[in-house]
Amino acid sequence: MQQTLSILKPDTVKKNAIGKVISYLEKGGLTVVAAKMLHLSKEKAEQFYDIHQGKPFFNDLVEFMTSGPVVVMVLEGEDAIMKNREIMGATNPKEAKPGTIRADFAESIDANAVHGSDAEETAKREIAFFFKPDEICSTAAK
Ligand code: CMP
């Protein structure tokens, strides 16, 4: 059992597609074990994407991620990190395989519908960034 952080980005929320996108994740074998909606401040978005500081796309990324509310979730399942990345599809929607979230919902590399942790260490850091341990209702703990 593994956990990963998922963010439904402002484009997904604006399109009223929260439920549709979550259904892709659930059909793919992942379970939502924590969720909240919030509007990221500039500081919080910069902190979350700290690893991308200095890259040419950093300012546009922060601007987009603060342009409206997002839904942050912890997803749980076997091999959840890789599974989530497969269901999301490639970062650039033009390269995303048909049937993936980004192929079906994303409009551009910034407005790309979802974020998902890319590795175990990142998942731990990203989950702790948004959730306290007692806010996560792990199925494994039951
Ligand atoms: P995400 O998975 O949220 O992680 C960083 C985000 O930066 C990425 O999705 C994209 O939305 C955005 N981004 C914009 N340009 C690029 C790029 N050239 N390479 C990677 N990510 C990019």
PDB file of N, CA and C in Angstrom, residues 4-9 48-49 75 80-81 84-85 88 91 102 112 114-119 122-123 126:
ATOM      1  N   THR A   4       0.037   8.818  -2.288  1.00  0.00           N
ATOM      2  CA  THR A   4       0.591   9.872  -3.149  1.00  0.00           C
ATOM      3  C   THR A   4      -0.266  11.122  -3.030  1.00  0.00           C
ATOM      4  N   LEU A   5       0.313  12.280  -3.335  1.00  0.00           N
ATOM      5  CA  LEU A   5      -0.472  13.512  -3.298  1.00  0.00           C
ATOM      6  C   LEU A   5      -0.994  13.832  -4.699  1.00  0.00           C
ATOM      7  N   SER A   6      -2.251  14.185  -4.752  1.00  0.00           N
ATOM      8  CA  SER A   6      -2.884  14.597  -6.008  1.00  0.00           C
ATOM      9  C   SER A   6      -3.449  15.995  -5.823  1.00  0.00           C
ATOM     10  N   ILE A   7      -3.280  16.844  -6.820  1.00  0.00           N
ATOM     11  CA  ILE A   7      -3.934  18.164  -6.807  1.00  0.00           C
ATOM     12  C   ILE A   7      -4.806  18.274  -8.050  1.00  0.00           C
ATOM     13  N   LEU A   8      -6.067  18.585  -7.848  1.00  0.00           N
ATOM     14  CA  LEU A   8      -6.929  18.941  -8.979  1.00  0.00           C
ATOM     15  C   LEU A   8      -6.727  20.444  -9.153  1.00  0.00           C
ATOM     16  N   LYS A   9      -6.135  20.820 -10.273  1.00  0.00           N
ATOM     17  CA  LYS A   9      -5.685  22.200 -10.481  1.00  0.00           C
ATOM     18  C   LYS A   9      -6.866  23.141 -10.779  1.00  0.00           C
ATOM     19  N   PHE A  48       5.520  25.111  -2.401  1.00  0.00           N
ATOM     20  CA  PHE A  48       5.186  23.763  -2.871  1.00  0.00           C
ATOM     21  C   PHE A  48       6.029  23.387  -4.085  1.00  0.00           C
ATOM     22  N   TYR A  49       6.200  24.339  -5.002  1.00  0.00           N
ATOM     23  CA  TYR A  49       6.943  24.072  -6.244  1.00  0.00           C
ATOM     24  C   TYR A  49       8.393  24.553  -6.147  1.00  0.00           C
ATOM     25  N   LEU A  75      -4.110  10.048  -2.186  1.00  0.00           N
ATOM     26  CA  LEU A  75      -4.639   8.844  -2.829  1.00  0.00           C
ATOM     27  C   LEU A  75      -3.870   7.653  -2.309  1.00  0.00           C
ATOM     28  N   ALA A  80       0.663   3.292  -5.735  1.00  0.00           N
ATOM     29  CA  ALA A  80      -0.188   4.471  -5.997  1.00  0.00           C
ATOM     30  C   ALA A  80       0.530   5.585  -6.774  1.00  0.00           C
ATOM     31  N   ILE A  81       1.828   5.773  -6.514  1.00  0.00           N
ATOM     32  CA  ILE A  81       2.542   6.891  -7.169  1.00  0.00           C
ATOM     33  C   ILE A  81       2.582   6.680  -8.682  1.00  0.00           C
ATOM     34  N   ASN A  84      -1.011   6.555 -10.266  1.00  0.00           N
ATOM     35  CA  ASN A  84      -1.580   7.889 -10.433  1.00  0.00           C
ATOM     36  C   ASN A  84      -0.968   8.580 -11.659  1.00  0.00           C
ATOM     37  N   ARG A  85       0.340   8.414 -11.841  1.00  0.00           N
ATOM     38  CA  ARG A  85       1.009   9.073 -12.968  1.00  0.00           C
ATOM     39  C   ARG A  85       0.535   8.488 -14.311  1.00  0.00           C
ATOM     40  N   MET A  88      -2.927   9.923 -14.908  1.00  0.00           N
ATOM     41  CA  MET A  88      -2.852  11.350 -15.268  1.00  0.00           C
ATOM     42  C   MET A  88      -2.409  11.537 -16.711  1.00  0.00           C
ATOM     43  N   THR A  91       2.886  15.070 -18.639  1.00  0.00           N
ATOM     44  CA  THR A  91       2.760  16.460 -18.170  1.00  0.00           C
ATOM     45  C   THR A  91       2.232  17.378 -19.276  1.00  0.00           C
ATOM     46  N   ARG A 102      -5.121  13.890 -18.497  1.00  0.00           N
ATOM     47  CA  ARG A 102      -4.614  15.071 -19.208  1.00  0.00           C
ATOM     48  C   ARG A 102      -5.011  15.070 -20.683  1.00  0.00           C
ATOM     49  N   ASN A 112      -2.884  21.842 -16.854  1.00  0.00           N
ATOM     50  CA  ASN A 112      -2.839  20.409 -17.200  1.00  0.00           C
ATOM     51  C   ASN A 112      -3.609  19.543 -16.196  1.00  0.00           C
ATOM     52  N   VAL A 114      -4.162  18.223 -13.443  1.00  0.00           N
ATOM     53  CA  VAL A 114      -3.797  17.549 -12.188  1.00  0.00           C
ATOM     54  C   VAL A 114      -2.305  17.620 -11.922  1.00  0.00           C
ATOM     55  N   HIS A 115      -1.961  17.466 -10.649  1.00  0.00           N
ATOM     56  CA  HIS A 115      -0.565  17.256 -10.256  1.00  0.00           C
ATOM     57  C   HIS A 115      -0.509  15.944  -9.490  1.00  0.00           C
ATOM     58  N   GLY A 116       0.570  15.216  -9.638  1.00  0.00           N
ATOM     59  CA  GLY A 116       0.770  14.006  -8.840  1.00  0.00           C
ATOM     60  C   GLY A 116       2.226  13.883  -8.442  1.00  0.00           C
ATOM     61  N   SER A 117       2.484  13.398  -7.237  1.00  0.00           N
ATOM     62  CA  SER A 117       3.868  13.213  -6.773  1.00  0.00           C
ATOM     63  C   SER A 117       4.608  12.273  -7.733  1.00  0.00           C
ATOM     64  N   ASP A 118       5.931  12.520  -7.858  1.00  0.00           N
ATOM     65  CA  ASP A 118       6.681  11.730  -8.845  1.00  0.00           C
ATOM     66  C   ASP A 118       7.552  10.620  -8.245  1.00  0.00           C
ATOM     67  N   ALA A 119       7.671  10.565  -6.928  1.00  0.00           N
ATOM     68  CA  ALA A 119       8.508   9.544  -6.302  1.00  0.00           C
ATOM     69  C   ALA A 119       8.141   9.438  -4.823  1.00  0.00           C
ATOM     70  N   THR A 122       9.179  12.428  -2.585  1.00  0.00           N
ATOM     71  CA  THR A 122       8.367  13.610  -2.952  1.00  0.00           C
ATOM     72  C   THR A 122       6.950  13.451  -2.395  1.00  0.00           C
ATOM     73  N   ALA A 123       6.404  12.256  -2.505  1.00  0.00           N
ATOM     74  CA  ALA A 123       5.037  12.017  -2.020  1.00  0.00           C
ATOM     75  C   ALA A 123       4.966  12.307  -0.521  1.00  0.00           C
ATOM     76  N   GLU A 126       5.181  16.082  -0.048  1.00  0.00           N
ATOM     77  CA  GLU A 126       3.998  16.789  -0.555  1.00  0.00           C
ATOM     78  C   GLU A 126       2.760  16.513   0.300  1.00  0.00           C
TER      79      GLU A 126
END
